[in-house]
């Protein structure tokens, strides 16, 4: 049998012929082959120019990354290493292998055009200082690469308190992907943002990101709450006893942006500009062709600790995850299809309630949805502007020494047991300003732990959810006093990725663990440096479905020596390691797009050489690499896989 090697250029040329011409070429080729069955075509090379054969004759049918080996020495532990190649298979039985490499688009602190990326700024656009130095973020997180007309813009989060988003114009010229100009997104009209974490893109081309407000829980802000924190408000993050307090730190750090001299700790910590109820939502940013941006904070998605939101193809249904301990899983359904940027969304907020079907291998659950309330963004913003506080909505107390609520309904949310009584007429305010409390009050499941990335799989009509760790509130009757105990799983510190099956209306009906990490015992192979097995996931965070049954799973962990990204085949269940980051750095900002004729897979290295990885016995055998890091090694970067063909992302 003769193997026919059709060149890449010939394939490109064939696609521009008419069907008759293609048939003629095909007959000619088969005439040269005495065997009626031709073997598949394979070409290899270092070229990164994309195949343009995107018609019915040669569509992409599957992709396969070559694996990255585990780091085996100190040099490999401190490097960024990515898959050396990707093979793209086509429907006409041809395949092309492309060489890949990793390139840095921007390092935090770089001057790009007129701006300095990663520079933290206040409400007046002046630099925020750390001592005498400019505060340069090491936390680039969510990326959204968006094309507008002939321009291309990258919106990037800085996962800090206060938060910051940068809008960077990018281009491809002579095959080189580069940054042209960068500037902060003006968020002053919404009072700024906090801890901007992961992100996604809407169906109409805008960026959705989550504000992980963590410790801005109103239980600490209200003097009439038994959990009240009495902050010094002196910029130190300390309380009045000189003790560092997370809530006080968040208030002080947000005030570095707001410059609010009138924060009133006797009135819910409301000030002229600051309110705890103004943070913990989904933020939307849409780049415009002229380099400006439109932005909005969507209060109707509810207040909690959102990692990000993911909009379904109907333009109405949006899912949100909730990071931390004792958290919820959320769904917003718009009254009308959202197909362009709108500052004022209106619709209904729901919280998930799970019924556990199995505890095996990460668990399996039926899903139902509890309606919390209906509102518009403008309605909820008006409530925030009225300077509301927790005890305007609920009476709150602590359980007694036996864990019993003498008055009110016992709930567990955000690592706290609380006794709540809803005040008359406050249902709507509670639904959107105290979403977790109200959801728990109404019987929803507020027991998820480290609920991180979300991504939609159009091929299976499924939503994937990363649960960074299965522990604490996801364990059976955690602390022996859980009021609902809907989730009853064995502890797994390595975490899992869950598949949420959707119906034709994009309503989640069931949830099942799909990929589960493997904790190591101290005597296991690899346990001398690793806590979770290195051939599986550890603390999954960012997840992105890129098509062709390929789910990218990225880590935020100290239980692997290096944080890694994986390509998981949702059909064959095989995993391929496609990136190994410098030690101590988290994988963030995974996004895909086409710029010009170039396929782009973005991936950030957040806070390199900061998180010290642990062995199974809790020791830190790689501490010397962390402690000897240079200033340059400590700088976070935005980078990308170079060499990818554009047609895999079209």
XYZ file of C-alpha atoms in Angstrom:
650
model
C 0.000 0.000 0.000
C 1.257 3.467 -0.887
C 0.844 6.164 1.784
C -0.191 9.508 0.320
C 1.368 12.532 2.017
C -0.642 15.568 1.006
C 1.158 18.754 1.923
C -0.465 21.354 4.107
C -0.350 23.892 1.247
C -2.109 21.449 -1.059
C -4.887 20.954 1.486
C -5.328 24.714 1.691
C -5.432 25.029 -2.084
C -7.921 22.190 -2.442
C -10.453 23.941 -0.210
C -10.790 26.887 -2.594
C -11.813 24.707 -5.543
C -15.396 23.878 -6.416
C -16.750 20.477 -5.419
C -16.301 19.344 -8.979
C -12.670 20.381 -8.994
C -12.094 18.629 -5.679
C -13.690 15.504 -7.078
C -11.420 15.706 -10.077
C -8.352 16.110 -7.877
C -9.523 13.216 -5.747
C -9.930 10.976 -8.804
C -6.488 11.942 -10.026
C -4.929 11.121 -6.693
C -6.717 7.799 -6.437
C -5.610 7.046 -9.978
C -2.013 7.246 -8.783
C -2.795 4.788 -6.026
C -3.376 1.199 -7.087
C -5.039 0.444 -3.724
C -8.635 1.625 -3.414
C -8.153 2.456 0.266
C -5.769 5.341 0.968
C -4.201 5.708 4.358
C -4.765 8.899 6.372
C -2.586 11.866 5.630
C -0.146 13.168 8.204
C 2.034 16.244 8.061
C 4.300 17.711 10.667
C 6.220 20.890 10.965
C 7.053 23.920 13.021
C 4.762 26.312 11.178
C 2.068 28.012 13.259
C -0.021 29.318 10.340
C -3.514 27.826 10.639
C -5.084 25.495 8.142
C -7.898 27.239 6.333
C -9.750 24.106 5.296
C -12.808 24.759 7.421
C -15.477 23.603 4.968
C -17.247 20.261 5.069
C -14.341 18.522 3.352
C -11.884 18.963 6.184
C -13.246 20.108 9.513
C -11.392 19.544 12.759
C -12.552 16.237 14.224
C -10.247 15.867 17.245
C -7.140 17.274 18.905
C -4.402 15.717 21.018
C -1.707 17.482 23.029
C 1.648 15.805 23.590
C 2.254 15.407 27.348
C 4.624 17.382 29.563
C 6.809 15.232 31.793
C 6.841 15.705 35.557
C 9.554 18.009 36.861
C 12.504 15.823 37.791
C 15.079 18.362 38.947
C 15.327 21.871 40.351
C 15.747 23.444 36.921
C 12.486 21.974 35.713
C 10.688 22.902 38.932
C 11.368 26.614 38.419
C 10.525 26.727 34.688
C 7.351 27.196 32.722
C 7.023 24.063 30.579
C 4.203 23.373 28.115
C 3.148 20.633 25.747
C 5.684 20.363 22.919
C 3.073 19.796 20.210
C -0.565 19.386 19.292
C -1.921 17.047 16.631
C -5.084 18.186 14.862
C -7.112 15.508 13.116
C -9.506 16.365 10.300
C -12.685 14.831 8.972
C -10.975 13.888 5.701
C -8.572 11.581 7.614
C -5.711 14.052 7.394
C -3.797 15.262 10.420
C -1.306 18.016 11.127
C 1.077 18.228 14.069
C 2.085 21.709 15.220
C 5.083 22.451 17.410
C 4.206 24.474 20.505
C 6.102 26.768 22.839
C 5.240 29.157 25.641
C 5.657 32.882 25.229
C 5.146 35.738 27.668
C 2.783 38.456 26.492
C 3.290 40.733 29.515
C 5.053 40.750 32.869
C 3.390 42.641 35.687
C 4.944 46.099 35.869
C 5.749 46.270 32.150
C 5.097 49.595 30.462
C 2.862 48.884 27.468
C 2.090 51.932 25.371
C 0.894 54.610 27.774
C 0.163 52.299 30.718
C 1.905 50.050 33.227
C 0.118 46.718 33.514
C -0.565 45.509 37.036
C -0.144 48.932 38.656
C -2.796 49.300 41.351
C -4.599 52.641 41.240
C -7.157 54.521 43.335
C -10.479 56.123 42.410
C -8.627 59.134 41.021
C -6.425 56.882 38.865
C -3.398 57.696 41.021
C -0.948 54.883 41.920
C -1.474 53.056 45.213
C 1.781 52.759 47.128
C 3.348 50.011 49.215
C 5.663 52.030 51.399
C 7.452 54.285 48.925
C 7.017 51.949 45.957
C 4.232 51.531 43.456
C 1.971 48.582 44.224
C 2.428 46.171 41.308
C 0.063 43.205 41.422
C 1.344 39.636 41.353
C -2.222 38.385 40.882
C -3.293 38.447 37.225
C -6.292 36.133 37.097
C -9.241 36.015 34.717
C -8.531 36.817 31.055
C -11.046 37.572 28.315
C -9.623 38.090 24.821
C -12.342 39.907 22.864
C -12.384 41.130 19.252
C -14.269 44.325 18.399
C -14.275 45.246 14.748
C -10.650 45.149 13.617
C -9.314 45.573 17.164
C -8.529 42.960 19.804
C -8.595 43.602 23.560
C -7.550 41.532 26.548
C -9.410 42.230 29.804
C -7.382 40.932 32.770
C -8.285 40.755 36.448
C -5.944 41.575 39.300
C -6.949 39.351 42.218
C -6.338 41.919 44.933
C -8.144 44.010 47.528
C -8.831 46.550 46.129
C -9.379 44.959 42.768
C -8.261 46.182 39.377
C -9.029 45.279 35.761
C -6.738 46.107 32.862
C -7.815 46.530 29.248
C -4.919 45.759 26.904
C -4.981 46.159 23.145
C -3.212 43.258 21.418
C -2.358 42.436 17.825
C -0.730 39.852 15.561
C 1.826 41.181 13.110
C 4.119 38.981 11.036
C 2.941 36.023 13.091
C 3.910 37.653 16.402
C 1.301 38.186 19.133
C 2.048 41.315 21.142
C 0.549 43.915 23.478
C 0.102 47.429 22.069
C -1.327 49.533 24.887
C -2.790 48.980 28.354
C -4.828 50.961 30.866
C -6.988 50.299 33.925
C -10.721 49.914 33.390
C -12.500 52.874 34.973
C -14.693 51.318 37.684
C -15.145 54.459 39.791
C -18.878 54.742 39.018
C -19.508 51.381 40.728
C -17.244 52.115 43.703
C -14.470 49.873 42.433
C -14.190 46.113 42.846
C -12.546 43.632 45.191
C -10.526 40.442 44.589
C -11.455 39.982 40.938
C -10.977 36.284 40.344
C -11.842 34.089 37.356
C -13.821 35.150 34.298
C -15.735 34.038 31.230
C -17.065 35.591 28.043
C -20.693 36.199 27.203
C -22.341 34.956 24.030
C -22.319 38.547 22.704
C -18.693 39.399 23.435
C -18.182 40.852 26.890
C -16.253 39.841 29.999
C -17.920 38.467 33.158
C -15.833 38.296 36.330
C -16.473 37.524 39.977
C -15.727 39.633 43.068
C -14.451 37.259 45.748
C -15.317 39.468 48.688
C -14.521 36.682 51.225
C -14.453 38.422 54.617
C -16.827 41.285 53.783
C -19.590 39.284 55.452
C -22.161 41.621 57.010
C -22.102 39.661 60.281
C -18.844 41.482 61.060
C -20.122 44.921 59.999
C -23.204 45.348 62.192
C -22.822 46.446 65.813
C -25.982 44.503 66.672
C -24.462 41.257 65.404
C -22.765 38.903 67.876
C -19.929 38.548 65.330
C -19.214 42.292 65.065
C -15.605 43.332 64.373
C -14.495 46.641 65.908
C -11.923 47.886 63.386
C -9.308 50.535 64.013
C -9.842 51.921 60.471
C -6.270 53.189 60.464
C -5.071 51.394 57.340
C -3.331 48.588 59.234
C -6.087 45.986 58.916
C -6.132 45.715 62.725
C -9.045 45.800 65.130
C -9.122 48.134 68.115
C -6.989 45.644 70.091
C -4.181 45.782 67.529
C -4.973 42.316 66.196
C -5.061 41.702 62.427
C -8.641 40.989 61.374
C -9.590 39.816 57.872
C -12.749 41.921 57.751
C -10.858 45.007 58.932
C -8.136 44.336 56.356
C -10.693 44.256 53.551
C -12.277 47.515 54.691
C -8.879 49.203 54.954
C -7.694 47.831 51.607
C -10.841 48.926 49.767
C -10.391 52.352 51.277
C -6.993 52.602 49.605
C -9.039 52.817 46.427
C -12.094 54.746 47.668
C -10.356 57.331 49.906
C -13.537 57.507 52.006
C -12.970 59.540 55.171
C -16.452 58.890 56.565
C -16.805 55.127 57.020
C -19.146 54.755 59.995
C -18.493 51.552 61.925
C -21.535 52.266 64.112
C -23.783 52.075 61.045
C -22.810 48.904 59.230
C -19.462 50.347 58.090
C -21.346 52.423 55.532
C -19.567 55.561 54.375
C -19.853 58.166 51.676
C -18.478 55.700 49.113
C -17.975 52.425 50.963
C -20.602 49.826 51.835
C -19.973 46.130 52.516
C -23.095 45.411 50.466
C -21.494 46.906 47.354
C -19.089 43.975 46.843
C -19.479 40.290 46.082
C -21.197 40.366 42.689
C -20.616 39.648 39.011
C -18.885 42.462 37.117
C -19.292 42.900 33.354
C -16.861 44.770 31.105
C -17.199 45.186 27.360
C -14.294 46.663 25.360
C -15.221 49.126 22.620
C -13.399 49.491 19.321
C -11.989 52.898 20.322
C -10.307 51.421 23.406
C -12.922 52.581 25.912
C -15.041 50.178 27.958
C -18.603 49.796 29.160
C -18.968 48.272 32.626
C -21.635 47.265 35.122
C -21.995 45.445 38.418
C -24.861 42.926 38.264
C -26.415 42.896 41.726
C -29.206 40.549 40.602
C -26.722 37.673 40.445
C -26.665 37.822 44.274
C -24.082 38.664 46.921
C -21.754 35.893 48.127
C -18.143 35.101 47.104
C -18.457 34.527 43.356
C -15.533 32.954 41.525
C -17.139 33.705 38.174
C -20.323 33.419 36.114
C -20.982 31.369 32.991
C -23.708 32.395 30.527
C -25.542 29.642 28.668
C -26.190 29.803 24.898
C -29.794 30.954 25.452
C -28.499 34.326 26.672
C -30.820 34.079 29.675
C -29.469 31.414 32.034
C -26.326 32.210 34.015
C -24.599 30.017 36.602
C -22.359 31.339 39.394
C -19.954 29.510 41.715
C -19.163 30.495 45.316
C -15.658 30.155 46.772
C -14.927 29.206 50.391
C -16.449 26.965 53.061
C -20.222 26.463 53.433
C -21.114 28.106 50.143
C -23.922 27.855 47.581
C -24.388 27.142 43.890
C -26.379 29.805 42.043
C -28.459 30.343 38.918
C -29.858 33.580 37.495
C -32.494 33.563 34.755
C -33.048 36.819 32.918
C -36.586 37.867 31.992
C -35.430 38.413 28.411
C -32.531 37.262 26.279
C -29.379 39.290 26.882
C -27.709 39.685 23.496
C -25.891 42.980 23.952
C -24.330 44.905 26.821
C -27.029 46.034 29.273
C -26.185 47.820 32.513
C -29.505 46.868 34.118
C -30.305 43.154 34.196
C -33.664 41.936 35.476
C -34.652 38.410 36.385
C -34.891 35.700 39.032
C -32.182 34.337 41.330
C -32.137 30.678 42.399
C -30.042 28.593 44.804
C -29.346 24.899 44.299
C -30.598 22.181 46.599
C -28.950 18.785 46.220
C -30.280 15.355 47.086
C -27.376 12.964 47.488
C -27.769 9.768 45.473
C -24.311 8.302 46.058
C -21.194 9.067 48.101
C -18.945 6.990 45.836
C -15.973 8.575 44.049
C -16.820 12.182 44.851
C -20.562 11.746 44.966
C -23.629 12.008 42.779
C -26.623 14.280 43.379
C -30.012 15.239 42.013
C -30.423 19.002 41.635
C -33.426 21.195 42.283
C -33.626 24.987 42.483
C -35.107 27.190 45.180
C -36.380 30.556 43.961
C -35.012 33.400 46.051
C -36.419 36.489 44.394
C -36.955 38.639 41.328
C -35.400 42.079 40.870
C -33.465 44.428 38.614
C -29.933 45.705 39.150
C -31.284 49.205 39.661
C -33.609 48.058 42.450
C -30.817 46.376 44.392
C -28.395 49.259 43.834
C -30.969 51.604 45.373
C -31.083 49.380 48.484
C -27.288 49.505 48.783
C -27.304 53.281 48.375
C -29.818 53.531 51.227
C -27.011 52.269 53.551
C -28.750 49.091 54.690
C -27.145 46.792 57.241
C -27.683 43.178 58.318
C -30.085 43.839 61.197
C -32.374 45.774 58.883
C -33.039 42.398 57.240
C -32.545 39.734 59.928
C -32.435 39.382 63.659
C -29.240 37.431 64.329
C -27.885 35.471 67.303
C -25.329 32.758 67.994
C -26.373 29.201 68.812
C -26.021 28.285 72.495
C -23.295 26.005 73.874
C -25.293 22.966 72.712
C -25.427 24.295 69.152
C -29.121 25.107 69.459
C -30.886 28.279 68.361
C -33.103 29.561 71.175
C -34.787 31.849 68.650
C -34.646 31.912 64.877
C -33.617 29.378 62.228
C -30.196 27.807 62.462
C -28.100 28.184 59.309
C -24.504 27.400 58.413
C -22.900 29.751 55.921
C -19.414 31.055 55.289
C -17.991 28.865 58.095
C -20.383 30.304 60.700
C -23.379 28.881 62.558
C -26.030 31.586 62.897
C -29.570 31.937 64.242
C -31.624 34.064 61.837
C -35.128 35.508 61.915
C -36.225 37.291 58.730
C -37.828 40.671 59.329
C -41.210 41.387 57.744
C -41.117 42.678 54.186
C -37.390 42.095 53.675
C -37.571 39.058 51.386
C -36.243 40.826 48.286
C -33.417 42.602 50.098
C -32.441 39.344 51.806
C -32.471 37.436 48.501
C -29.986 39.737 46.795
C -27.956 41.340 49.608
C -27.787 38.288 51.903
C -28.089 35.562 49.285
C -26.324 32.785 51.228
C -28.148 33.469 54.479
C -31.530 33.678 52.781
C -30.865 30.581 50.662
C -29.918 28.562 53.749
C -32.970 29.995 55.542
C -35.170 28.671 52.708
C -33.570 25.203 52.682
C -31.048 25.430 49.855
C -27.699 23.620 50.028
C -25.049 25.902 51.497
C -22.406 23.221 52.006
C -20.123 23.420 48.969
C -16.417 23.839 49.603
C -14.021 25.851 47.395
C -16.411 25.930 44.449
C -14.254 27.413 41.721
C -14.282 27.261 37.902
C -17.321 26.909 35.639
C -17.435 26.140 31.924
C -20.092 25.036 29.430
C -19.719 22.029 27.112
C -21.830 22.620 24.007
C -21.130 19.106 22.719
C -22.707 17.406 25.739
C -24.979 20.243 26.921
C -23.319 20.082 30.314
C -21.795 22.473 32.798
C -18.540 21.568 34.559
C -17.819 22.818 38.084
C -14.467 22.607 39.869
C -14.619 21.811 43.574
C -11.095 22.530 44.717
C -11.377 20.338 47.809
C -13.952 17.891 49.148
C -13.719 18.600 52.832
C -15.204 20.508 55.771
C -18.759 21.551 54.843
C -18.918 18.794 52.179
C -18.121 16.093 54.736
C -20.819 14.158 56.547
C -22.172 16.352 59.378
C -19.062 18.527 59.565
C -18.429 19.668 63.150
C -21.280 17.373 64.216
C -23.803 20.157 64.059
C -24.795 20.904 60.471
C -28.440 21.998 60.270
C -29.082 20.495 56.790
C -26.261 17.999 56.059
C -27.268 17.622 52.418
C -23.728 16.669 51.337
C -22.201 13.638 53.073
C -18.885 12.760 51.424
C -15.561 11.386 52.519
C -12.803 13.947 52.771
C -10.622 14.358 49.672
C -8.169 17.241 49.961
C -7.249 16.940 46.257
C -10.700 17.928 45.004
C -12.805 17.032 41.987
C -14.461 18.353 38.849
C -18.209 17.760 38.612
C -20.475 17.443 35.587
C -23.864 19.148 35.834
C -26.306 17.710 33.310
C -28.647 20.291 31.760
C -32.063 19.932 30.161
C -33.202 21.697 26.975
C -33.815 24.890 28.963
C -30.270 24.815 30.402
C -31.641 23.902 33.807
C -29.265 21.787 35.906
C -30.888 18.479 36.855
C -28.050 16.377 38.304
C -24.446 16.677 39.437
C -21.785 13.954 39.455
C -18.045 13.868 40.130
C -16.213 13.302 36.849
C -12.508 13.746 37.674
C -11.306 13.128 41.238
C -7.846 13.744 42.714
C -5.936 11.034 44.592
C -4.436 11.837 48.027
C -1.150 10.087 48.828
C -0.277 8.207 51.985
C 3.107 9.062 53.482
C 4.660 5.779 52.290
C 3.373 6.033 48.717
C 5.567 6.728 45.721
C 5.894 10.512 45.232
C 4.773 11.212 48.827
C 8.200 12.591 49.733
C 7.402 15.739 47.695
C 3.736 15.518 46.733
C 0.485 15.380 48.745
C -1.761 14.486 45.792
C -0.713 12.022 43.118
C 1.081 13.900 40.318
C -0.675 11.930 37.585
C -4.019 13.373 38.665
C -5.548 16.714 39.582
C -4.899 18.636 42.768
C -7.168 21.502 43.839
C -8.720 22.214 40.416
C -9.597 25.855 39.877
C -9.767 27.359 36.372
C -11.541 25.060 33.911
C -12.225 25.759 30.230
C -13.967 23.593 27.650
C -12.342 24.182 24.243
C -14.343 21.713 22.149
C -13.458 18.333 20.663
C -14.254 16.617 23.994
C -11.368 18.532 25.575
C -11.724 20.114 29.009
C -8.755 22.080 30.304
C -8.347 21.703 34.084
C -5.906 24.013 35.862
C -4.702 23.963 39.446
C -4.363 26.237 42.459
C -2.537 23.965 44.862
C 0.282 23.466 47.338
C -0.212 19.702 47.099
C 1.691 19.358 43.829
C 5.298 20.490 43.490
C 4.225 22.451 40.417
C 0.752 23.683 39.575
C -0.315 22.056 36.333
C -2.854 22.297 33.516
C -4.467 19.196 32.093
C -6.336 18.327 28.903
C -9.081 15.903 29.943
C -10.957 14.003 27.243
C -14.580 13.881 28.385
C -15.283 10.783 26.275
C -12.197 8.613 26.698
C -11.586 9.882 30.286
C -7.866 10.244 29.574
C -5.795 13.095 31.008
C -2.765 14.759 29.466
C -0.526 17.128 31.382
C -0.080 20.170 29.100
C 1.614 22.716 31.394
C 3.855 22.712 34.464
C 4.279 26.134 36.072
C 7.207 27.575 38.022
C 7.081 26.398 41.623
C 4.761 28.368 43.895
C 2.717 29.811 41.019
C -0.996 29.282 40.386
C -2.513 28.688 36.935
C -4.977 31.453 36.062
C -6.443 33.297 33.097
C -7.051 30.350 30.766
C -8.912 31.635 27.696
C -8.978 30.952 23.957
C -9.476 33.192 20.937
C -8.352 33.823 17.381
C -6.379 36.960 16.579
C -5.713 37.370 12.882
C -4.734 33.916 11.654
C -3.330 32.852 15.017
C -4.911 30.598 17.615
C -4.324 31.866 21.151
C -4.508 29.844 24.382
C -3.811 32.215 27.253
C -2.418 31.056 30.587
C -1.113 33.211 33.446
C 1.460 32.451 36.101
C 0.063 34.059 39.230
C 2.283 34.752 42.285
C 5.232 32.501 41.226
C 7.529 31.313 44.045
C 4.944 32.269 46.687
C 3.018 29.087 47.620
C 5.382 26.536 49.191
C 4.358 22.994 48.128
C 3.924 20.301 50.755
C 4.757 16.608 50.886
C 2.235 14.084 52.192
C 3.634 14.392 55.731
C 3.152 18.180 55.692
C 6.839 19.013 55.254
C 8.081 21.464 52.613
C 11.063 19.820 50.914
C 11.381 22.497 48.202
C 11.619 25.493 50.528
C 15.089 26.424 49.263
C 13.688 27.130 45.794
C 11.022 29.409 47.260
C 13.401 31.245 49.563
C 16.055 31.866 46.896
C 13.671 33.362 44.310
C 14.940 36.488 42.577
C 12.909 39.657 42.043
C 12.392 38.721 38.410
C 11.204 35.210 39.300
C 8.616 36.702 41.661
C 6.947 38.689 38.891
C 3.659 37.311 37.627
C 3.100 36.958 33.891
C 0.408 36.728 31.243
C 1.449 34.240 28.587
C 0.179 31.962 25.858
C 0.764 28.750 23.929
C 2.404 29.728 20.642
C 1.930 27.603 17.530
C -1.738 26.679 17.835
C -3.756 26.612 14.607
C -6.661 29.028 14.450
C -9.158 26.499 13.163
C -9.394 24.624 16.472
C -10.956 27.735 18.048
C -13.315 28.681 15.210
